[in-house]
mmCIF file with all atom_site columns, C-alpha atoms and ligand atoms in Angstrom:
data_model
loop_
_atom_site.group_PDB
_atom_site.id
_atom_site.type_symbol
_atom_site.label_atom_id
_atom_site.label_alt_id
_atom_site.label_comp_id
_atom_site.label_asym_id
_atom_site.label_entity_id
_atom_site.label_seq_id
_atom_site.pdbx_PDB_ins_code
_atom_site.Cartn_x
_atom_site.Cartn_y
_atom_site.Cartn_z
_atom_site.occupancy
_atom_site.B_iso_or_equiv
_atom_site.pdbx_formal_charge
_atom_site.auth_seq_id
_atom_site.auth_comp_id
_atom_site.auth_asym_id
_atom_site.auth_atom_id
_atom_site.pdbx_PDB_model_num
ATOM   1   C  CA  . UNK P 1 1   ? -17.439 -1.659  -9.158  1.00 96.00 ? 1   UNK P CA  1
ATOM   2   C  CA  . UNK P 1 2   ? -15.516 -4.124  -7.037  1.00 97.00 ? 2   UNK P CA  1
ATOM   3   C  CA  . UNK P 1 3   ? -12.504 -5.446  -8.943  1.00 98.00 ? 3   UNK P CA  1
ATOM   4   C  CA  . UNK P 1 4   ? -10.803 -8.811  -8.769  1.00 98.00 ? 4   UNK P CA  1
ATOM   5   C  CA  . UNK P 1 5   ? -7.615  -8.702  -6.710  1.00 98.00 ? 5   UNK P CA  1
ATOM   6   C  CA  . UNK P 1 6   ? -4.443  -10.246 -8.181  1.00 98.00 ? 6   UNK P CA  1
ATOM   7   C  CA  . UNK P 1 7   ? -2.841  -12.729 -5.833  1.00 98.00 ? 7   UNK P CA  1
ATOM   8   C  CA  . UNK P 1 8   ? 0.815   -13.543 -5.327  1.00 98.00 ? 8   UNK P CA  1
ATOM   9   C  CA  . UNK P 1 9   ? 2.075   -15.501 -8.312  1.00 98.00 ? 9   UNK P CA  1
ATOM   10  C  CA  . UNK P 1 10  ? 0.252   -13.377 -10.882 1.00 98.00 ? 10  UNK P CA  1
ATOM   11  C  CA  . UNK P 1 11  ? 2.970   -11.804 -13.064 1.00 98.00 ? 11  UNK P CA  1
ATOM   12  C  CA  . UNK P 1 12  ? 1.303   -8.359  -12.958 1.00 98.00 ? 12  UNK P CA  1
ATOM   13  C  CA  . UNK P 1 13  ? 2.421   -8.047  -9.315  1.00 98.00 ? 13  UNK P CA  1
ATOM   14  C  CA  . UNK P 1 14  ? 6.047   -8.445  -10.382 1.00 98.00 ? 14  UNK P CA  1
ATOM   15  C  CA  . UNK P 1 15  ? 6.074   -5.936  -13.226 1.00 97.00 ? 15  UNK P CA  1
ATOM   16  C  CA  . UNK P 1 16  ? 7.186   -2.331  -12.843 1.00 98.00 ? 16  UNK P CA  1
ATOM   17  C  CA  . UNK P 1 17  ? 4.077   -0.214  -13.361 1.00 98.00 ? 17  UNK P CA  1
ATOM   18  C  CA  . UNK P 1 18  ? 3.910   2.433   -16.106 1.00 98.00 ? 18  UNK P CA  1
ATOM   19  C  CA  . UNK P 1 19  ? 3.608   6.126   -15.345 1.00 98.00 ? 19  UNK P CA  1
ATOM   20  C  CA  . UNK P 1 20  ? 0.284   7.813   -16.064 1.00 98.00 ? 20  UNK P CA  1
ATOM   21  C  CA  . UNK P 1 21  ? 0.307   11.078  -17.967 1.00 96.00 ? 21  UNK P CA  1
ATOM   22  C  CA  . UNK P 1 22  ? -0.952  13.751  -15.513 1.00 94.00 ? 22  UNK P CA  1
ATOM   23  C  CA  . UNK P 1 23  ? -3.240  15.039  -18.281 1.00 95.00 ? 23  UNK P CA  1
ATOM   24  C  CA  . UNK P 1 24  ? -4.912  11.628  -18.461 1.00 96.00 ? 24  UNK P CA  1
ATOM   25  C  CA  . UNK P 1 25  ? -5.748  11.583  -14.759 1.00 97.00 ? 25  UNK P CA  1
ATOM   26  C  CA  . UNK P 1 26  ? -8.967  13.525  -15.320 1.00 96.00 ? 26  UNK P CA  1
ATOM   27  C  CA  . UNK P 1 27  ? -10.143 11.207  -18.106 1.00 97.00 ? 27  UNK P CA  1
ATOM   28  C  CA  . UNK P 1 28  ? -13.301 9.152   -17.475 1.00 97.00 ? 28  UNK P CA  1
ATOM   29  C  CA  . UNK P 1 29  ? -11.305 5.921   -17.698 1.00 97.00 ? 29  UNK P CA  1
ATOM   30  C  CA  . UNK P 1 30  ? -8.747  6.842   -15.034 1.00 98.00 ? 30  UNK P CA  1
ATOM   31  C  CA  . UNK P 1 31  ? -11.403 8.430   -12.791 1.00 98.00 ? 31  UNK P CA  1
ATOM   32  C  CA  . UNK P 1 32  ? -13.507 5.250   -13.006 1.00 98.00 ? 32  UNK P CA  1
ATOM   33  C  CA  . UNK P 1 33  ? -10.425 3.158   -12.199 1.00 98.00 ? 33  UNK P CA  1
ATOM   34  C  CA  . UNK P 1 34  ? -9.694  5.308   -9.135  1.00 98.00 ? 34  UNK P CA  1
ATOM   35  C  CA  . UNK P 1 35  ? -13.299 4.947   -7.918  1.00 98.00 ? 35  UNK P CA  1
ATOM   36  C  CA  . UNK P 1 36  ? -13.197 1.181   -8.450  1.00 98.00 ? 36  UNK P CA  1
ATOM   37  C  CA  . UNK P 1 37  ? -9.840  0.834   -6.678  1.00 98.00 ? 37  UNK P CA  1
ATOM   38  C  CA  . UNK P 1 38  ? -11.165 2.723   -3.645  1.00 97.00 ? 38  UNK P CA  1
ATOM   39  C  CA  . UNK P 1 39  ? -14.355 0.637   -3.626  1.00 97.00 ? 39  UNK P CA  1
ATOM   40  C  CA  . UNK P 1 40  ? -12.305 -2.577  -3.873  1.00 97.00 ? 40  UNK P CA  1
ATOM   41  C  CA  . UNK P 1 41  ? -9.932  -1.479  -1.101  1.00 97.00 ? 41  UNK P CA  1
ATOM   42  C  CA  . UNK P 1 42  ? -12.894 -0.770  1.215   1.00 95.00 ? 42  UNK P CA  1
ATOM   43  C  CA  . UNK P 1 43  ? -14.737 -3.980  0.310   1.00 95.00 ? 43  UNK P CA  1
ATOM   44  C  CA  . UNK P 1 44  ? -11.734 -6.072  1.385   1.00 94.00 ? 44  UNK P CA  1
ATOM   45  C  CA  . UNK P 1 45  ? -10.823 -3.875  4.387   1.00 92.00 ? 45  UNK P CA  1
ATOM   46  C  CA  . UNK P 1 46  ? -7.512  -2.831  2.871   1.00 94.00 ? 46  UNK P CA  1
ATOM   47  C  CA  . UNK P 1 47  ? -5.657  0.272   4.042   1.00 95.00 ? 47  UNK P CA  1
ATOM   48  C  CA  . UNK P 1 48  ? -4.129  0.704   0.611   1.00 97.00 ? 48  UNK P CA  1
ATOM   49  C  CA  . UNK P 1 49  ? -4.336  -0.688  -2.891  1.00 98.00 ? 49  UNK P CA  1
ATOM   50  C  CA  . UNK P 1 50  ? -2.154  -0.322  -5.969  1.00 98.00 ? 50  UNK P CA  1
ATOM   51  C  CA  . UNK P 1 51  ? -3.314  -0.634  -9.586  1.00 98.00 ? 51  UNK P CA  1
ATOM   52  C  CA  . UNK P 1 52  ? -1.196  -3.768  -10.229 1.00 98.00 ? 52  UNK P CA  1
ATOM   53  C  CA  . UNK P 1 53  ? -3.296  -5.444  -7.529  1.00 98.00 ? 53  UNK P CA  1
ATOM   54  C  CA  . UNK P 1 54  ? -6.321  -5.019  -9.798  1.00 98.00 ? 54  UNK P CA  1
ATOM   55  C  CA  . UNK P 1 55  ? -4.336  -6.318  -12.799 1.00 98.00 ? 55  UNK P CA  1
ATOM   56  C  CA  . UNK P 1 56  ? -3.318  -2.936  -14.246 1.00 98.00 ? 56  UNK P CA  1
ATOM   57  C  CA  . UNK P 1 57  ? 0.401   -2.112  -14.354 1.00 98.00 ? 57  UNK P CA  1
ATOM   58  C  CA  . UNK P 1 58  ? -0.140  1.631   -13.838 1.00 98.00 ? 58  UNK P CA  1
ATOM   59  C  CA  . UNK P 1 59  ? 1.454   3.875   -11.208 1.00 98.00 ? 59  UNK P CA  1
ATOM   60  C  CA  . UNK P 1 60  ? -1.707  4.577   -9.228  1.00 98.00 ? 60  UNK P CA  1
ATOM   61  C  CA  . UNK P 1 61  ? -2.213  3.783   -5.550  1.00 98.00 ? 61  UNK P CA  1
ATOM   62  C  CA  . UNK P 1 62  ? -4.945  4.621   -3.059  1.00 98.00 ? 62  UNK P CA  1
ATOM   63  C  CA  . UNK P 1 63  ? -4.491  4.769   0.712   1.00 97.00 ? 63  UNK P CA  1
ATOM   64  C  CA  . UNK P 1 64  ? -7.094  5.350   3.403   1.00 95.00 ? 64  UNK P CA  1
ATOM   65  C  CA  . UNK P 1 65  ? -8.033  4.109   6.840   1.00 89.00 ? 65  UNK P CA  1
ATOM   66  C  CA  . UNK P 1 66  ? -11.339 4.540   8.582   1.00 85.00 ? 66  UNK P CA  1
ATOM   67  C  CA  . UNK P 1 67  ? -12.659 1.934   10.999  1.00 79.00 ? 67  UNK P CA  1
ATOM   68  C  CA  . UNK P 1 68  ? -10.911 -1.149  9.713   1.00 80.00 ? 68  UNK P CA  1
ATOM   69  C  CA  . UNK P 1 69  ? -11.402 -4.626  11.193  1.00 82.00 ? 69  UNK P CA  1
ATOM   70  C  CA  . UNK P 1 70  ? -8.107  -5.832  9.660   1.00 81.00 ? 70  UNK P CA  1
ATOM   71  C  CA  . UNK P 1 71  ? -6.232  -2.989  11.412  1.00 81.00 ? 71  UNK P CA  1
ATOM   72  C  CA  . UNK P 1 72  ? -8.408  -2.116  14.423  1.00 80.00 ? 72  UNK P CA  1
ATOM   73  C  CA  . UNK P 1 73  ? -5.681  -0.068  16.140  1.00 80.00 ? 73  UNK P CA  1
ATOM   74  C  CA  . UNK P 1 74  ? -4.699  1.976   13.100  1.00 81.00 ? 74  UNK P CA  1
ATOM   75  C  CA  . UNK P 1 75  ? -5.154  5.703   13.268  1.00 83.00 ? 75  UNK P CA  1
ATOM   76  C  CA  . UNK P 1 76  ? -7.381  7.333   10.656  1.00 89.00 ? 76  UNK P CA  1
ATOM   77  C  CA  . UNK P 1 77  ? -5.753  8.244   7.340   1.00 92.00 ? 77  UNK P CA  1
ATOM   78  C  CA  . UNK P 1 78  ? -7.772  10.431  4.960   1.00 94.00 ? 78  UNK P CA  1
ATOM   79  C  CA  . UNK P 1 79  ? -8.213  9.007   1.477   1.00 96.00 ? 79  UNK P CA  1
ATOM   80  C  CA  . UNK P 1 80  ? -5.004  9.743   -0.440  1.00 97.00 ? 80  UNK P CA  1
ATOM   81  C  CA  . UNK P 1 81  ? -4.384  9.024   -4.142  1.00 98.00 ? 81  UNK P CA  1
ATOM   82  C  CA  . UNK P 1 82  ? -0.803  8.710   -5.313  1.00 98.00 ? 82  UNK P CA  1
ATOM   83  C  CA  . UNK P 1 83  ? -0.094  8.812   -9.029  1.00 98.00 ? 83  UNK P CA  1
ATOM   84  C  CA  . UNK P 1 84  ? 3.500   8.407   -10.280 1.00 98.00 ? 84  UNK P CA  1
ATOM   85  C  CA  . UNK P 1 85  ? 4.766   8.741   -6.700  1.00 98.00 ? 85  UNK P CA  1
ATOM   86  C  CA  . UNK P 1 86  ? 8.380   9.299   -5.745  1.00 98.00 ? 86  UNK P CA  1
ATOM   87  C  CA  . UNK P 1 87  ? 9.176   8.280   -2.212  1.00 98.00 ? 87  UNK P CA  1
ATOM   88  C  CA  . UNK P 1 88  ? 12.359  9.097   -0.305  1.00 98.00 ? 88  UNK P CA  1
ATOM   89  C  CA  . UNK P 1 89  ? 13.296  8.484   3.310   1.00 98.00 ? 89  UNK P CA  1
ATOM   90  C  CA  . UNK P 1 90  ? 12.951  11.629  5.436   1.00 98.00 ? 90  UNK P CA  1
ATOM   91  C  CA  . UNK P 1 91  ? 14.722  10.135  8.431   1.00 93.00 ? 91  UNK P CA  1
ATOM   92  C  CA  . UNK P 1 92  ? 17.383  7.495   8.925   1.00 94.00 ? 92  UNK P CA  1
ATOM   93  C  CA  . UNK P 1 93  ? 15.243  5.668   11.422  1.00 97.00 ? 93  UNK P CA  1
ATOM   94  C  CA  . UNK P 1 94  ? 13.723  2.337   10.443  1.00 97.00 ? 94  UNK P CA  1
ATOM   95  C  CA  . UNK P 1 95  ? 10.875  0.730   12.345  1.00 97.00 ? 95  UNK P CA  1
ATOM   96  C  CA  . UNK P 1 96  ? 9.700   -2.886  12.193  1.00 97.00 ? 96  UNK P CA  1
ATOM   97  C  CA  . UNK P 1 97  ? 5.984   -3.529  12.351  1.00 96.00 ? 97  UNK P CA  1
ATOM   98  C  CA  . UNK P 1 98  ? 3.337   -5.904  11.047  1.00 96.00 ? 98  UNK P CA  1
ATOM   99  C  CA  . UNK P 1 99  ? 2.047   -5.775  7.491   1.00 97.00 ? 99  UNK P CA  1
ATOM   100 C  CA  . UNK P 1 100 ? -0.396  -7.742  5.444   1.00 96.00 ? 100 UNK P CA  1
ATOM   101 C  CA  . UNK P 1 101 ? -1.494  -7.464  1.837   1.00 98.00 ? 101 UNK P CA  1
ATOM   102 C  CA  . UNK P 1 102 ? -4.704  -8.160  -0.092  1.00 97.00 ? 102 UNK P CA  1
ATOM   103 C  CA  . UNK P 1 103 ? -2.541  -10.033 -2.635  1.00 98.00 ? 103 UNK P CA  1
ATOM   104 C  CA  . UNK P 1 104 ? -0.900  -12.163 0.072   1.00 98.00 ? 104 UNK P CA  1
ATOM   105 C  CA  . UNK P 1 105 ? -4.103  -13.266 1.717   1.00 94.00 ? 105 UNK P CA  1
ATOM   106 C  CA  . UNK P 1 106 ? -4.115  -14.508 5.293   1.00 95.00 ? 106 UNK P CA  1
ATOM   107 C  CA  . UNK P 1 107 ? -0.507  -13.710 6.225   1.00 97.00 ? 107 UNK P CA  1
ATOM   108 C  CA  . UNK P 1 108 ? 1.204   -11.072 8.331   1.00 97.00 ? 108 UNK P CA  1
ATOM   109 C  CA  . UNK P 1 109 ? 4.872   -10.408 8.814   1.00 98.00 ? 109 UNK P CA  1
ATOM   110 C  CA  . UNK P 1 110 ? 7.137   -7.846  10.410  1.00 98.00 ? 110 UNK P CA  1
ATOM   111 C  CA  . UNK P 1 111 ? 8.672   -5.459  7.891   1.00 98.00 ? 111 UNK P CA  1
ATOM   112 C  CA  . UNK P 1 112 ? 11.296  -2.759  8.435   1.00 98.00 ? 112 UNK P CA  1
ATOM   113 C  CA  . UNK P 1 113 ? 10.299  0.602   6.916   1.00 98.00 ? 113 UNK P CA  1
ATOM   114 C  CA  . UNK P 1 114 ? 11.530  4.180   7.081   1.00 98.00 ? 114 UNK P CA  1
ATOM   115 C  CA  . UNK P 1 115 ? 9.823   5.962   9.938   1.00 98.00 ? 115 UNK P CA  1
ATOM   116 C  CA  . UNK P 1 116 ? 9.141   9.011   7.813   1.00 98.00 ? 116 UNK P CA  1
ATOM   117 C  CA  . UNK P 1 117 ? 9.147   9.679   4.096   1.00 98.00 ? 117 UNK P CA  1
ATOM   118 C  CA  . UNK P 1 118 ? 8.965   12.573  1.684   1.00 98.00 ? 118 UNK P CA  1
ATOM   119 C  CA  . UNK P 1 119 ? 6.453   12.007  -1.111  1.00 98.00 ? 119 UNK P CA  1
ATOM   120 C  CA  . UNK P 1 120 ? 6.046   13.678  -4.482  1.00 98.00 ? 120 UNK P CA  1
ATOM   121 C  CA  . UNK P 1 121 ? 3.120   12.565  -6.612  1.00 98.00 ? 121 UNK P CA  1
ATOM   122 C  CA  . UNK P 1 122 ? 0.100   13.663  -8.595  1.00 98.00 ? 122 UNK P CA  1
ATOM   123 C  CA  . UNK P 1 123 ? -3.250  13.568  -6.833  1.00 97.00 ? 123 UNK P CA  1
ATOM   124 C  CA  . UNK P 1 124 ? -6.653  12.355  -8.063  1.00 97.00 ? 124 UNK P CA  1
ATOM   125 C  CA  . UNK P 1 125 ? -7.103  15.660  -9.919  1.00 96.00 ? 125 UNK P CA  1
ATOM   126 C  CA  . UNK P 1 126 ? -3.748  15.333  -11.685 1.00 96.00 ? 126 UNK P CA  1
ATOM   127 C  CA  . UNK P 1 127 ? -2.202  18.136  -9.599  1.00 97.00 ? 127 UNK P CA  1
ATOM   128 C  CA  . UNK P 1 128 ? 1.344   17.756  -8.247  1.00 97.00 ? 128 UNK P CA  1
ATOM   129 C  CA  . UNK P 1 129 ? 1.524   17.332  -4.494  1.00 98.00 ? 129 UNK P CA  1
ATOM   130 C  CA  . UNK P 1 130 ? 4.396   17.050  -2.065  1.00 98.00 ? 130 UNK P CA  1
ATOM   131 C  CA  . UNK P 1 131 ? 4.154   16.050  1.582   1.00 98.00 ? 131 UNK P CA  1
ATOM   132 C  CA  . UNK P 1 132 ? 5.854   14.284  4.444   1.00 98.00 ? 132 UNK P CA  1
ATOM   133 C  CA  . UNK P 1 133 ? 4.363   11.299  6.236   1.00 97.00 ? 133 UNK P CA  1
ATOM   134 C  CA  . UNK P 1 134 ? 5.401   9.278   9.250   1.00 96.00 ? 134 UNK P CA  1
ATOM   135 C  CA  . UNK P 1 135 ? 4.393   6.237   11.271  1.00 95.00 ? 135 UNK P CA  1
ATOM   136 C  CA  . UNK P 1 136 ? 1.710   3.933   9.902   1.00 95.00 ? 136 UNK P CA  1
ATOM   137 C  CA  . UNK P 1 137 ? 0.885   6.316   7.036   1.00 96.00 ? 137 UNK P CA  1
ATOM   138 C  CA  . UNK P 1 138 ? 4.552   6.253   5.933   1.00 97.00 ? 138 UNK P CA  1
ATOM   139 C  CA  . UNK P 1 139 ? 4.507   2.463   6.206   1.00 97.00 ? 139 UNK P CA  1
ATOM   140 C  CA  . UNK P 1 140 ? 1.463   2.119   3.955   1.00 98.00 ? 140 UNK P CA  1
ATOM   141 C  CA  . UNK P 1 141 ? 2.955   4.558   1.433   1.00 98.00 ? 141 UNK P CA  1
ATOM   142 C  CA  . UNK P 1 142 ? 6.133   2.463   1.231   1.00 98.00 ? 142 UNK P CA  1
ATOM   143 C  CA  . UNK P 1 143 ? 4.094   -0.737  0.910   1.00 98.00 ? 143 UNK P CA  1
ATOM   144 C  CA  . UNK P 1 144 ? 2.015   0.661   -1.985  1.00 98.00 ? 144 UNK P CA  1
ATOM   145 C  CA  . UNK P 1 145 ? 5.016   2.272   -3.647  1.00 98.00 ? 145 UNK P CA  1
ATOM   146 C  CA  . UNK P 1 146 ? 6.683   -1.138  -3.592  1.00 98.00 ? 146 UNK P CA  1
ATOM   147 C  CA  . UNK P 1 147 ? 3.713   -2.607  -5.473  1.00 98.00 ? 147 UNK P CA  1
ATOM   148 C  CA  . UNK P 1 148 ? 4.356   -0.067  -8.251  1.00 98.00 ? 148 UNK P CA  1
ATOM   149 C  CA  . UNK P 1 149 ? 7.950   -1.367  -8.499  1.00 98.00 ? 149 UNK P CA  1
ATOM   150 C  CA  . UNK P 1 150 ? 6.836   -5.000  -8.670  1.00 98.00 ? 150 UNK P CA  1
ATOM   151 C  CA  . UNK P 1 151 ? 7.655   -5.738  -5.032  1.00 98.00 ? 151 UNK P CA  1
ATOM   152 C  CA  . UNK P 1 152 ? 5.606   -7.140  -2.169  1.00 98.00 ? 152 UNK P CA  1
ATOM   153 C  CA  . UNK P 1 153 ? 6.189   -6.886  1.584   1.00 98.00 ? 153 UNK P CA  1
ATOM   154 C  CA  . UNK P 1 154 ? 7.693   -10.377 1.711   1.00 98.00 ? 154 UNK P CA  1
ATOM   155 C  CA  . UNK P 1 155 ? 10.659  -9.046  -0.316  1.00 98.00 ? 155 UNK P CA  1
ATOM   156 C  CA  . UNK P 1 156 ? 11.324  -6.460  2.409   1.00 98.00 ? 156 UNK P CA  1
ATOM   157 C  CA  . UNK P 1 157 ? 11.187  -8.817  5.368   1.00 98.00 ? 157 UNK P CA  1
ATOM   158 C  CA  . UNK P 1 158 ? 14.552  -9.354  7.030   1.00 97.00 ? 158 UNK P CA  1
ATOM   159 C  CA  . UNK P 1 159 ? 13.305  -12.146 9.299   1.00 96.00 ? 159 UNK P CA  1
ATOM   160 C  CA  . UNK P 1 160 ? 10.903  -14.611 7.690   1.00 97.00 ? 160 UNK P CA  1
ATOM   161 C  CA  . UNK P 1 161 ? 10.413  -16.347 11.032  1.00 97.00 ? 161 UNK P CA  1
ATOM   162 C  CA  . UNK P 1 162 ? 7.838   -13.664 11.869  1.00 97.00 ? 162 UNK P CA  1
ATOM   163 C  CA  . UNK P 1 163 ? 5.596   -14.722 8.966   1.00 98.00 ? 163 UNK P CA  1
ATOM   164 C  CA  . UNK P 1 164 ? 2.282   -15.597 10.586  1.00 97.00 ? 164 UNK P CA  1
ATOM   165 C  CA  . UNK P 1 165 ? -1.199  -16.725 9.583   1.00 97.00 ? 165 UNK P CA  1
ATOM   166 C  CA  . UNK P 1 166 ? -3.905  -14.241 10.553  1.00 94.00 ? 166 UNK P CA  1
ATOM   167 C  CA  . UNK P 1 167 ? -5.529  -16.508 13.153  1.00 94.00 ? 167 UNK P CA  1
ATOM   168 C  CA  . UNK P 1 168 ? -2.181  -17.099 14.874  1.00 96.00 ? 168 UNK P CA  1
ATOM   169 C  CA  . UNK P 1 169 ? -1.390  -13.389 14.547  1.00 95.00 ? 169 UNK P CA  1
ATOM   170 C  CA  . UNK P 1 170 ? -4.604  -12.569 16.414  1.00 92.00 ? 170 UNK P CA  1
ATOM   171 C  CA  . UNK P 1 171 ? -3.934  -15.246 19.022  1.00 95.00 ? 171 UNK P CA  1
ATOM   172 C  CA  . UNK P 1 172 ? -0.255  -14.653 19.757  1.00 95.00 ? 172 UNK P CA  1
ATOM   173 C  CA  . UNK P 1 173 ? 0.914   -11.350 18.347  1.00 94.00 ? 173 UNK P CA  1
ATOM   174 C  CA  . UNK P 1 174 ? -1.858  -8.740  18.172  1.00 89.00 ? 174 UNK P CA  1
ATOM   175 C  CA  . UNK P 1 175 ? -1.240  -6.106  20.808  1.00 74.00 ? 175 UNK P CA  1
ATOM   176 C  CA  . UNK P 1 176 ? -3.654  -5.642  23.692  1.00 52.00 ? 176 UNK P CA  1
HETATM 177 NI NI1 . LIG J 2 .   ? -0.172  -4.970  -0.666  1.00 75.34 ? 1   LIG J NI1 1
#
């Protein structure tokens, strides 16, 4: 089922999301939510989605990139579910690149993020996982993790002059 996406201004996007008991992850309710979040992310060509974006303040995020018209140059990322994630920088290097958000429709801006991160979370089966990610994958993880803390990418921008409508982004800023 495709869910309605909360847009900037809805208080649910500014709340810190609640942890999900790992034992509840396998329940029909949480499994249905995960399926619906993935379906919603794909419907709107997102590369990630967090539960607060579908009006539920729970620490669940989905990430995945296949052929995506919103991010045509992005490398493939296999579908990854992050439940109660903990994210730490794995390098001191920060990289600025473009981000958009289904809750901040029609805008892009350049956001500094850690180049690589160490992630601890529970997966879609409620099993603990730990991995390292870098590049665009690390960027999306940090973006979704922010949603679970009540933050959006605009809060992380250090130079608001790069904020750009999508049409102007495509015309002036999209690479090659
Ligand atoms: Ni977002």
